[in-house]
Coordinates of N, CA and C in Angstrom, one line a residue:
X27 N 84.7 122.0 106.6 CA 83.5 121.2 106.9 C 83.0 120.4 105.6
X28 N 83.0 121.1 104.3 CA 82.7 120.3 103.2 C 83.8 119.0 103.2
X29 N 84.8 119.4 103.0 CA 86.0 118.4 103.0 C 85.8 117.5 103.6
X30 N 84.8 117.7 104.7 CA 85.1 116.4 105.9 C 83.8 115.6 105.7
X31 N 82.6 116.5 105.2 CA 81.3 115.7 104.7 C 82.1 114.9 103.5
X32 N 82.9 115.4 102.6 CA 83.5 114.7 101.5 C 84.0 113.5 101.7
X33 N 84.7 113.7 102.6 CA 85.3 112.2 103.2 C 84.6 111.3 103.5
X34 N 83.5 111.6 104.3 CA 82.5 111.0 105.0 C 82.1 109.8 103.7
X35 N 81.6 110.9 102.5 CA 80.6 110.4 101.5 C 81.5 109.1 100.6
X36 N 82.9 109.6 100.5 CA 83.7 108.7 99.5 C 84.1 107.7 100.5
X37 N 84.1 107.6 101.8 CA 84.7 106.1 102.2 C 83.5 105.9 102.5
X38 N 81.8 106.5 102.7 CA 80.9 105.8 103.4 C 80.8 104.4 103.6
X39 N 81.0 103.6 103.3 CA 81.3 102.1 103.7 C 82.4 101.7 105.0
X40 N 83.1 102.4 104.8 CA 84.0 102.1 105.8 C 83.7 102.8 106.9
X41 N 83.2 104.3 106.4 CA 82.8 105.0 108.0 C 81.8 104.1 108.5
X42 N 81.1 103.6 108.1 CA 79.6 103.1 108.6 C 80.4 101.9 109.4
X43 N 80.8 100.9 108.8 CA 81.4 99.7 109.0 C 82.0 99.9 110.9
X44 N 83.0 101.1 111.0 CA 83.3 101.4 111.5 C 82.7 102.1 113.0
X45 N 81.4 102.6 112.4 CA 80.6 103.2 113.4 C 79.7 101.7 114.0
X46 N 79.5 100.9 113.3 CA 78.4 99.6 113.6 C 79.5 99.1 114.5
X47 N 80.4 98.8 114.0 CA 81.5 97.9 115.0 C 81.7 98.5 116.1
X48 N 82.6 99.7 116.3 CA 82.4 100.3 117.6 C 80.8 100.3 118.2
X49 N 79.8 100.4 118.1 CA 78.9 100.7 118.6 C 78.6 98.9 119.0
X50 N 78.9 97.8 118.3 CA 78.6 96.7 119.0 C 79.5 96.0 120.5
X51 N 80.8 96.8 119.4 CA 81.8 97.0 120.6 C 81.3 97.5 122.5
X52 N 81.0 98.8 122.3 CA 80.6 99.2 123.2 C 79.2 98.9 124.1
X53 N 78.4 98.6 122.8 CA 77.0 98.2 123.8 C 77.4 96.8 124.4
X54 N 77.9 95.7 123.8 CA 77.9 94.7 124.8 C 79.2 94.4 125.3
X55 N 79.9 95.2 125.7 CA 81.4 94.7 126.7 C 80.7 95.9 127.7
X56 N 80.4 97.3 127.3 CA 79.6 97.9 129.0 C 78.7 97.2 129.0
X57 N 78.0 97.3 128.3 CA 76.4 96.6 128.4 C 76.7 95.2 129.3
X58 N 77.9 94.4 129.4 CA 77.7 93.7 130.7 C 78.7 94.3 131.4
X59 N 79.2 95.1 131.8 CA 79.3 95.9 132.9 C 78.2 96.6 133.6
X60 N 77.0 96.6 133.1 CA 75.9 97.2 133.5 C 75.1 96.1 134.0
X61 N 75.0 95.1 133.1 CA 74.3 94.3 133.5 C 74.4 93.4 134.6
X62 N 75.8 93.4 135.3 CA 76.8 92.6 136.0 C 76.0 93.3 137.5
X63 N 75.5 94.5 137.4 CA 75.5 95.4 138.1 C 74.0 95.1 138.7
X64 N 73.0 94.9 137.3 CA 71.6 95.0 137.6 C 71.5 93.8 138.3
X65 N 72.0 92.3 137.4 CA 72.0 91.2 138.2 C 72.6 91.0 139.5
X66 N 73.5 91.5 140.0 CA 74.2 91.2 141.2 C 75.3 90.3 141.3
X67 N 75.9 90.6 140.4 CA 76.9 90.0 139.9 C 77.2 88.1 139.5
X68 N 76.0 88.5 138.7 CA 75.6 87.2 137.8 C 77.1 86.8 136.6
X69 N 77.3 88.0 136.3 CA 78.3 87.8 134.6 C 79.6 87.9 135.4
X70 N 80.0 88.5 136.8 CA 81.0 88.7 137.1 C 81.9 89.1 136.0
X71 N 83.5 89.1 136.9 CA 84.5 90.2 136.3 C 85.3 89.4 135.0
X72 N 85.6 88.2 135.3 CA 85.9 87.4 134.2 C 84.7 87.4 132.8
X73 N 83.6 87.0 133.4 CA 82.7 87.1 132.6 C 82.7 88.6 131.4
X74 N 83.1 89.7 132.3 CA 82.7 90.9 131.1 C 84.3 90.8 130.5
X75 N 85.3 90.1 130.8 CA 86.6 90.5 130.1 C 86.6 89.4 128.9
X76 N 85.5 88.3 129.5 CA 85.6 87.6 128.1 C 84.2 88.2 127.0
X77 N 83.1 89.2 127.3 CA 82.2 89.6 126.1 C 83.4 90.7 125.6
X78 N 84.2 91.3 126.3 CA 84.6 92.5 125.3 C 85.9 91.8 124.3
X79 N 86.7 90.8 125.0 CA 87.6 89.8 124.3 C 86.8 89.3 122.7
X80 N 85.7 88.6 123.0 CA 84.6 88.3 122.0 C 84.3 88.8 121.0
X81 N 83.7 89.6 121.6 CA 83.3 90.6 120.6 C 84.4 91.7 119.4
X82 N 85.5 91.9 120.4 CA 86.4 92.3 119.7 C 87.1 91.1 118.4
X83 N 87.0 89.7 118.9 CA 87.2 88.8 117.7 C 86.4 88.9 117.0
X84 N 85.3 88.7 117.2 CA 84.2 88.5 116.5 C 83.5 89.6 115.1
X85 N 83.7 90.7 115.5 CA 83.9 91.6 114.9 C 85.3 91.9 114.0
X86 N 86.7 91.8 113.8 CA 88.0 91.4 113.6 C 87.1 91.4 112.3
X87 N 86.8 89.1 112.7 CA 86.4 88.6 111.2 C 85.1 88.6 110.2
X88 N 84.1 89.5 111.0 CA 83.1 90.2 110.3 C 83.0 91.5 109.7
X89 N 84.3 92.3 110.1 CA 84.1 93.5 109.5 C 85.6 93.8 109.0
X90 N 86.6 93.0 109.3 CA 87.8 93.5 108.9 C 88.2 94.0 107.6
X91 N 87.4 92.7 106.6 CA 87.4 92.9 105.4 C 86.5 94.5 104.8
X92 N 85.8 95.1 105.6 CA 85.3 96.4 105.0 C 85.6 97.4 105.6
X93 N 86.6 97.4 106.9 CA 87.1 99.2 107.2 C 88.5 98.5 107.9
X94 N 88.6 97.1 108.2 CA 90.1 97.4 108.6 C 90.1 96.7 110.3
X95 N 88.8 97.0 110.4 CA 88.3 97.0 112.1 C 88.8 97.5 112.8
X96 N 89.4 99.0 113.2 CA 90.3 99.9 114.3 C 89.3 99.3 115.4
X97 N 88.2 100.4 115.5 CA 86.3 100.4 116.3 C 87.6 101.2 117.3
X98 N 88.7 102.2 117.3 CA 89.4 102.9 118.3 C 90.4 103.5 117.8
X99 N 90.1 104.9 118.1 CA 90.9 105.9 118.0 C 92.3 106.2 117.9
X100 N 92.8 105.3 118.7 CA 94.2 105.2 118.8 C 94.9 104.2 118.2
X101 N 94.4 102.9 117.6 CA 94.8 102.2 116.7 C 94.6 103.0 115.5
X102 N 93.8 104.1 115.1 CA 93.6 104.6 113.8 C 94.7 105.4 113.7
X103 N 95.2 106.5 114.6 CA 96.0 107.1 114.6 C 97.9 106.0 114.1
X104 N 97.6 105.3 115.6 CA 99.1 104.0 115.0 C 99.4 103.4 113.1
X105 N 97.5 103.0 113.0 CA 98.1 102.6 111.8 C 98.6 103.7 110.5
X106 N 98.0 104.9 110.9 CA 98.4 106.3 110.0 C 100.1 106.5 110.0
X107 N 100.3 106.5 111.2 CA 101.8 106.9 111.8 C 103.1 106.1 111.4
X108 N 102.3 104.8 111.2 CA 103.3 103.8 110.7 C 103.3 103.4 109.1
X109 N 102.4 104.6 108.4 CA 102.1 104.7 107.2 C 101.0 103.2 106.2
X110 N 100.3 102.5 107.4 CA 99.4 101.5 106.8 C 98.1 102.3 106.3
X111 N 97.9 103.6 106.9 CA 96.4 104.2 106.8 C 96.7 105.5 106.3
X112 N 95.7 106.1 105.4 CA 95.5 107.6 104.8 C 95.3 108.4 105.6
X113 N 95.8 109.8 105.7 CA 95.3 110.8 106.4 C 94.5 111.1 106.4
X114 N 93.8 111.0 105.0 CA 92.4 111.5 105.1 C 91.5 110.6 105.1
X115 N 91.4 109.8 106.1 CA 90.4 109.2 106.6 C 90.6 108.7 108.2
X116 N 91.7 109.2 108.5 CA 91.4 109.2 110.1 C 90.9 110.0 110.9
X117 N 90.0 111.1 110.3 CA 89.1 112.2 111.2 C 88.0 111.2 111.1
X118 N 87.7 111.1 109.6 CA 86.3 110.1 109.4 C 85.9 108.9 110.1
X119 N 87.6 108.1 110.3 CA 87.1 107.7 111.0 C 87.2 107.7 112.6
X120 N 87.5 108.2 113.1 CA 87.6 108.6 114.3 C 86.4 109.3 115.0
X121 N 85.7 109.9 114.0 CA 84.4 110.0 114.3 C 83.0 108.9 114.1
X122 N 83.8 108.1 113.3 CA 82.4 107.3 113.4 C 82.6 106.3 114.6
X123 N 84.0 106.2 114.9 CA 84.0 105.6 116.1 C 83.0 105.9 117.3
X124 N 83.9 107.9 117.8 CA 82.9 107.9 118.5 C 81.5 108.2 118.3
X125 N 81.0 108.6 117.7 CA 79.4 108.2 117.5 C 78.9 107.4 117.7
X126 N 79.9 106.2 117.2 CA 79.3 104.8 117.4 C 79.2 104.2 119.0
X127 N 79.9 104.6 119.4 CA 80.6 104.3 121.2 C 79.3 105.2 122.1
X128 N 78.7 106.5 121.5 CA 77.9 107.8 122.4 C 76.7 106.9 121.4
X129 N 76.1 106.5 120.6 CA 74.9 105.7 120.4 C 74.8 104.7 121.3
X130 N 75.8 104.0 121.2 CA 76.0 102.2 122.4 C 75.0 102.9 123.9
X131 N 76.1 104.0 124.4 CA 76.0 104.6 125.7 C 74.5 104.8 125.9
X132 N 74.3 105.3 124.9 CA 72.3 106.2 124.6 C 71.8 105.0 124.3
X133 N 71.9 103.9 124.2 CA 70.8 102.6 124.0 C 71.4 102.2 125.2
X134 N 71.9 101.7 126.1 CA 72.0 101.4 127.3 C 71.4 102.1 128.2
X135 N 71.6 103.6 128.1 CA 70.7 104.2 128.9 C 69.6 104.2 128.7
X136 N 68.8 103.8 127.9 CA 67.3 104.2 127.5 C 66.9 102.8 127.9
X137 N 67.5 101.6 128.0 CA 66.9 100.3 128.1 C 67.2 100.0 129.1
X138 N 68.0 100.4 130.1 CA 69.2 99.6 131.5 C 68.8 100.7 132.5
X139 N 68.9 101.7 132.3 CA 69.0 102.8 133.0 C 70.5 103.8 133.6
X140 N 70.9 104.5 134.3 CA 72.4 104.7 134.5 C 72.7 103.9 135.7
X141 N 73.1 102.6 135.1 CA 73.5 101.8 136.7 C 75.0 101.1 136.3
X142 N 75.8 100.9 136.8 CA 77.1 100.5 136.9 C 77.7 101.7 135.7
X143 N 77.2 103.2 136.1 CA 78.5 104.4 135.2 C 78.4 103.9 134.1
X144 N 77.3 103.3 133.5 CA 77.4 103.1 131.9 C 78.7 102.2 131.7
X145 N 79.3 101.7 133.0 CA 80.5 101.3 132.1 C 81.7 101.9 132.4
X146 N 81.7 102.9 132.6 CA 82.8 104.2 132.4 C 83.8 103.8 133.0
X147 N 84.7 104.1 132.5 CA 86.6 103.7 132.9 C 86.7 104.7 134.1
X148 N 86.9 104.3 135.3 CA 87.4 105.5 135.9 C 88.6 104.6 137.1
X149 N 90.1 105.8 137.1 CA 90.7 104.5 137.3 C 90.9 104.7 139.4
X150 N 91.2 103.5 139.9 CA 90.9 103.0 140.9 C 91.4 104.0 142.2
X151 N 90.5 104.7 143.1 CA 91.1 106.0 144.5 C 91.3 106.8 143.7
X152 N 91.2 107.3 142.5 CA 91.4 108.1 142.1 C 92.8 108.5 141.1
X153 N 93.0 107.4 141.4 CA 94.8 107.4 141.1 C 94.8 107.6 139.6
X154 N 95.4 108.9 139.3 CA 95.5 109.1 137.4 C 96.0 108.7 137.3
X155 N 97.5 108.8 137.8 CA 98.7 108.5 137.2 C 99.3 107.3 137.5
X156 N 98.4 106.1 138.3 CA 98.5 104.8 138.4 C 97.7 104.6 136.9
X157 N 97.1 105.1 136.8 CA 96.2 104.9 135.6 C 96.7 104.9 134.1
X158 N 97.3 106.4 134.1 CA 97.8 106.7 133.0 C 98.8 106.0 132.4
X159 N 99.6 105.2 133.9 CA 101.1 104.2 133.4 C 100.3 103.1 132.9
X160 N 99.4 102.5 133.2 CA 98.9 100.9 133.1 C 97.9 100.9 131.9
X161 N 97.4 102.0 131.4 CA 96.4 102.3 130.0 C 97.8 102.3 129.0
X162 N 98.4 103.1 129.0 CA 99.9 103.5 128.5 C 100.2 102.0 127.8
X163 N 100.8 101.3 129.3 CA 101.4 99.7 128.8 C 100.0 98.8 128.1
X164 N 99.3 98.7 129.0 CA 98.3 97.9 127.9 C 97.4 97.9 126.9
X165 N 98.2 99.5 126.0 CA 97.5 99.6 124.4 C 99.0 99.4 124.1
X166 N 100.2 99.5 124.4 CA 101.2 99.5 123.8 C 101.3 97.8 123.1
X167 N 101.4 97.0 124.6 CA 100.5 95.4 124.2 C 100.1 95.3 123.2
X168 N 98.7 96.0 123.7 CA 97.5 95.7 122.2 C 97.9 95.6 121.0
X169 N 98.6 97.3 120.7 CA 98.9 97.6 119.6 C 100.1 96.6 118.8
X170 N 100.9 96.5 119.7 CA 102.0 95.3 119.0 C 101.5 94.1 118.9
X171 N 100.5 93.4 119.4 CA 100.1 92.2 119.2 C 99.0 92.3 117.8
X172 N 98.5 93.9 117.5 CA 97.6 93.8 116.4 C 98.6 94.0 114.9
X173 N 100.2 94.9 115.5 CA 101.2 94.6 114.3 C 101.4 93.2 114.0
X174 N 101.8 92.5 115.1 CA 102.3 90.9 114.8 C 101.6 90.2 114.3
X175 N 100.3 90.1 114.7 CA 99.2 89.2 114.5 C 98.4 89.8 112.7
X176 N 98.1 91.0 113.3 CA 96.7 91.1 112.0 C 98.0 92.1 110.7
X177 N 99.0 92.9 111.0 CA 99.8 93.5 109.7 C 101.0 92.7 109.1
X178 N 101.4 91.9 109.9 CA 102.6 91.6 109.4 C 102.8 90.5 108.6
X179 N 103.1 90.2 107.7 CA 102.9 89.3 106.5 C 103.5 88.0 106.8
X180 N 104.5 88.0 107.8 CA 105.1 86.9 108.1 C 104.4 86.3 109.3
X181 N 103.2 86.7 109.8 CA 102.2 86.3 110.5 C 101.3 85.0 110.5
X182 N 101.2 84.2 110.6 CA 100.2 83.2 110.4 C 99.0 83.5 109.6
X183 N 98.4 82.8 108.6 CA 97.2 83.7 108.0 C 95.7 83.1 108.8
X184 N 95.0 84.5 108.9 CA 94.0 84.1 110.0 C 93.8 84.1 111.5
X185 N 94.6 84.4 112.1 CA 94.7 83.9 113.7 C 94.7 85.5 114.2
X186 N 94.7 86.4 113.5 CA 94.7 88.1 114.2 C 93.6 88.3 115.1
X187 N 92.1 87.6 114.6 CA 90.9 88.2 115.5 C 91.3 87.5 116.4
X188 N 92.2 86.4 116.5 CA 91.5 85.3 118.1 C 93.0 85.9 118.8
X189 N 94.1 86.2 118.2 CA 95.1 87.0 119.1 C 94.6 88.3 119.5
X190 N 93.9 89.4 118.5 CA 94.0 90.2 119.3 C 92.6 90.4 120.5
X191 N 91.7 89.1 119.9 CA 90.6 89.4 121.3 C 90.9 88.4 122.5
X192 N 91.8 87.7 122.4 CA 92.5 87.1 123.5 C 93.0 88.1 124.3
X193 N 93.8 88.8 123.6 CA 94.6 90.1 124.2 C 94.0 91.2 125.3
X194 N 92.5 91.6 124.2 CA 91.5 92.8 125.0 C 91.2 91.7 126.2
X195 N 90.7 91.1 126.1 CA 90.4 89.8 126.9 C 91.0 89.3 128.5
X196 N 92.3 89.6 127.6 CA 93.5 89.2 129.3 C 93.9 90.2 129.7
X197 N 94.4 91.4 128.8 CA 93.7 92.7 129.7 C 92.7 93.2 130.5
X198 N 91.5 93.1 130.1 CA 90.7 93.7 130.8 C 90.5 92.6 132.6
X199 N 91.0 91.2 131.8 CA 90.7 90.0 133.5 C 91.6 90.9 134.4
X200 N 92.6 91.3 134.0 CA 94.0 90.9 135.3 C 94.3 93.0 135.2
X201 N 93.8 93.6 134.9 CA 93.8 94.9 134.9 C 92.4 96.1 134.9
X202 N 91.4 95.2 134.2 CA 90.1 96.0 134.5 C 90.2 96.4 135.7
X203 N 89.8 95.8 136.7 CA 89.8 96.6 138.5 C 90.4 97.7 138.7
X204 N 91.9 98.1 138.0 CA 92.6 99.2 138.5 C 91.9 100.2 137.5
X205 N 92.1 100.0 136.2 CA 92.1 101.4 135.0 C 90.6 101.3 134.9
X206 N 89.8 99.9 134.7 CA 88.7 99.9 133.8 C 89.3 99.2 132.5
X207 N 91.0 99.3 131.7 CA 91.5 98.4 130.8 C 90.7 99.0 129.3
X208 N 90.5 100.2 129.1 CA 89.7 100.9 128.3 C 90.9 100.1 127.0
X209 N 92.1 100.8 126.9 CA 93.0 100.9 125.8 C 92.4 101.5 124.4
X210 N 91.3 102.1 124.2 CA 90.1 103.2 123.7 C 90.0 104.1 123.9
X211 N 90.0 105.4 123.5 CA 89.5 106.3 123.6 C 87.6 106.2 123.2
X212 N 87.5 105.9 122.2 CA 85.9 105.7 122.2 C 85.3 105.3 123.0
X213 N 85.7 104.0 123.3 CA 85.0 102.9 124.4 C 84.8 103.7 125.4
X214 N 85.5 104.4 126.5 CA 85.7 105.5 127.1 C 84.5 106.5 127.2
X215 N 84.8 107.3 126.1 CA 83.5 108.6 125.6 C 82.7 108.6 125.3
X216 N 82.2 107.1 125.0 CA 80.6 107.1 125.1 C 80.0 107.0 126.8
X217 N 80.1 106.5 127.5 CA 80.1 106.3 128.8 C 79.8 107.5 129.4
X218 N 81.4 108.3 128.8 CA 81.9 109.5 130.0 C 80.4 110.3 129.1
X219 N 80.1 110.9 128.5 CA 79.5 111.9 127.2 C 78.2 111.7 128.6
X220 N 77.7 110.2 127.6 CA 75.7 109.8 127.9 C 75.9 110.0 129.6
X221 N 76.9 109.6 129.9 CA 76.6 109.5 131.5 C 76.9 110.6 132.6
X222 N 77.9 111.7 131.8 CA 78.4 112.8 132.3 C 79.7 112.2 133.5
X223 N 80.1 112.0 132.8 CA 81.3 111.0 134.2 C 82.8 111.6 133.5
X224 N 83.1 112.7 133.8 CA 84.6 112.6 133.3 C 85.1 112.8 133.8
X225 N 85.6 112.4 135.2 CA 86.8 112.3 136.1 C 87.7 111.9 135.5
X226 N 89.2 112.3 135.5 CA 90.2 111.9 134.9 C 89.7 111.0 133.6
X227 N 89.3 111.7 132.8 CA 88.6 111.4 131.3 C 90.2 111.8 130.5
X228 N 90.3 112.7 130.9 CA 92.1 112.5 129.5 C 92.8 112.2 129.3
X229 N 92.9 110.7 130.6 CA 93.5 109.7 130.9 C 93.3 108.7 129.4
X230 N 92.1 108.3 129.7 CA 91.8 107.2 128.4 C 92.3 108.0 126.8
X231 N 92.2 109.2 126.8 CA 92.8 109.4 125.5 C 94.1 109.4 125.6
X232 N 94.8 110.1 125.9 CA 96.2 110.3 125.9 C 96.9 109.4 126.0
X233 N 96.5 108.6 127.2 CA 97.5 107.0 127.4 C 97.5 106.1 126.2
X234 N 95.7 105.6 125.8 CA 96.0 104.9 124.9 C 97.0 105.5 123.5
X235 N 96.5 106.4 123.6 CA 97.4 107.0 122.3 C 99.0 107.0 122.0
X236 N 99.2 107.1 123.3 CA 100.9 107.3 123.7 C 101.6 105.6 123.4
X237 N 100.4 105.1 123.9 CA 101.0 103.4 124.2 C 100.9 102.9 122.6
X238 N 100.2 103.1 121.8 CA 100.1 102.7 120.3 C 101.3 103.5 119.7
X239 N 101.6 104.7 120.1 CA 102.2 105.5 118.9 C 103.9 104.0 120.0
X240 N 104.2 104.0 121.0 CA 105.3 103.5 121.1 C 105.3 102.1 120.6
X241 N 104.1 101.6 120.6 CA 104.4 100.6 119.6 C 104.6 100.2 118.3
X242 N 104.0 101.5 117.6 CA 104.5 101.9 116.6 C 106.1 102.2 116.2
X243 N 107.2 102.7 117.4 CA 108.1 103.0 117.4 C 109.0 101.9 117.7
X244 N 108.5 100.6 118.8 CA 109.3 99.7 118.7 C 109.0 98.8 117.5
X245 N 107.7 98.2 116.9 CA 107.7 97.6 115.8 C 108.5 97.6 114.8
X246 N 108.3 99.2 114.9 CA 109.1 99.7 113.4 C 110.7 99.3 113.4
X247 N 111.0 99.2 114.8 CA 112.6 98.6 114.5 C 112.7 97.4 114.7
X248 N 111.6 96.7 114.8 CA 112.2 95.1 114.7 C 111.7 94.7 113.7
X249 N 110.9 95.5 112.5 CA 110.9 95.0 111.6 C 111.4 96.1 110.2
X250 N 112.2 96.5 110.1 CA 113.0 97.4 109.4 C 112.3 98.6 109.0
X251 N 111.8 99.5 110.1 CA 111.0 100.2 109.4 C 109.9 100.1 109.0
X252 N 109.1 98.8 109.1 CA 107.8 98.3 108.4 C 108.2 97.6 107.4
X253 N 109.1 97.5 106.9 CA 109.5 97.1 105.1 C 109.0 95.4 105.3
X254 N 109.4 95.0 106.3 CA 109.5 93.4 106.6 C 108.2 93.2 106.9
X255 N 107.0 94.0 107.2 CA 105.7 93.6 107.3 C 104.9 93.7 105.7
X256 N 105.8 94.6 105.2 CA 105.2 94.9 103.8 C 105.6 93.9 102.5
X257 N 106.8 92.9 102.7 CA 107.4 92.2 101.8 C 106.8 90.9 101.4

């Protein structure tokens, strides 16, 4: 527990950074899920796939420069795995994630009330394991488009926020309806937590996670290991 306050204290900047991003993250891509709900479907479904697309740019080029911008759990793990990130800072931040994500959830509820599930991913009849394949493929996406775009040196300089929030973006249009298009674990857990909703809740961890670490595993061989992102 000291260790982990320790961590906390030496990257505080970045955990914070970290926790504010997720939590903008979350309040306004549910937060118009909710609202979509209160209005009567004023923001519709395009509409919430472009605030969480947005905001995920938006955020990219406001905070990248001070934690990296994961704002999710399973990109923190990817970039560890593929050796871009420290080990000892992926608890730290992994928690200020979710904190950040169970704060969003608790100001939505206190201001909105619990209308449209806070948001919550739950995926469509019930179906997990429709779910689990299609969260799986679209962090795998994610994740490779945040290698190409925002790590890889032979990348265009500048263009990572508007690829990878295009990406959350055209995910969530043409796939929210089935999964919800979490590709988050955070995003996810603040919802399920504040709102008590965890129906097939291990879905959103596990899949996104699985789908990052394999894109972690195909990157790595088309670009030698990483060496060719690092050169």
């Amino acid at each position: 527990m000291k260790s982990l306050v320790k961590e906390f204290f030496l990257f505080r900047q970045e955990v914070l950074a970290e926790a504010i991003g997720t939590f903008t993250l979350v309040f306004a891509g549910t937060g118009a899920v909710m609202v979509n709900e209160v209005s009567k479907g004023v923001v519709t479904h395009v509409g919430i796939s472009f605030v969480f697309g947005a905001v995920v740019a938006a955020l990219i080029y406001s905070i990248g420069h001070l934690s990296g911008a994961h704002f999710n759990p399973a990109v923190t793990l990817a970039f560890w795995t593929s050796g871009f990130f420290p080990r000892r800072q992926v608890l730290p931040y992994i928690l200020a994630q979710s904190i950040g994500a169970i704060a969003a959830s608790s100001a939505l509820l206190i201001s909105l009330g619990k209308v449209g599930n806070l948001g919550a991913t739950l995926p469509l009849n019930n179906n997990w394991l429709q779910s689990f394949v299609l969260e799986t493929l679209l962090t795998f996406i994610l994740m490779f488009v945040i290698f190409g775009s925002g790590l890889d040196r032979r990348a265009p300089i500048g263009f990572a926020g508007l690829a990878i929030g295009l990406t959350v973006g055209l995910e969530a249009m043409f796939m929210g309806p089935i999964t919800g298009a979490s590709m988050n674990p955070a995003r996810s857990l603040g919802p399920a937590l504040v709102g008590g909703i965890w129906q097939h809740h291990w879905v959103y961890w596990l899949a996104p996670i699985l789908g990052a670490q394999l894109a972690v595993l195909i990157y790595s061989q088309l670009s030698n290991g990483f060496r060719d992102l690092r050169e």
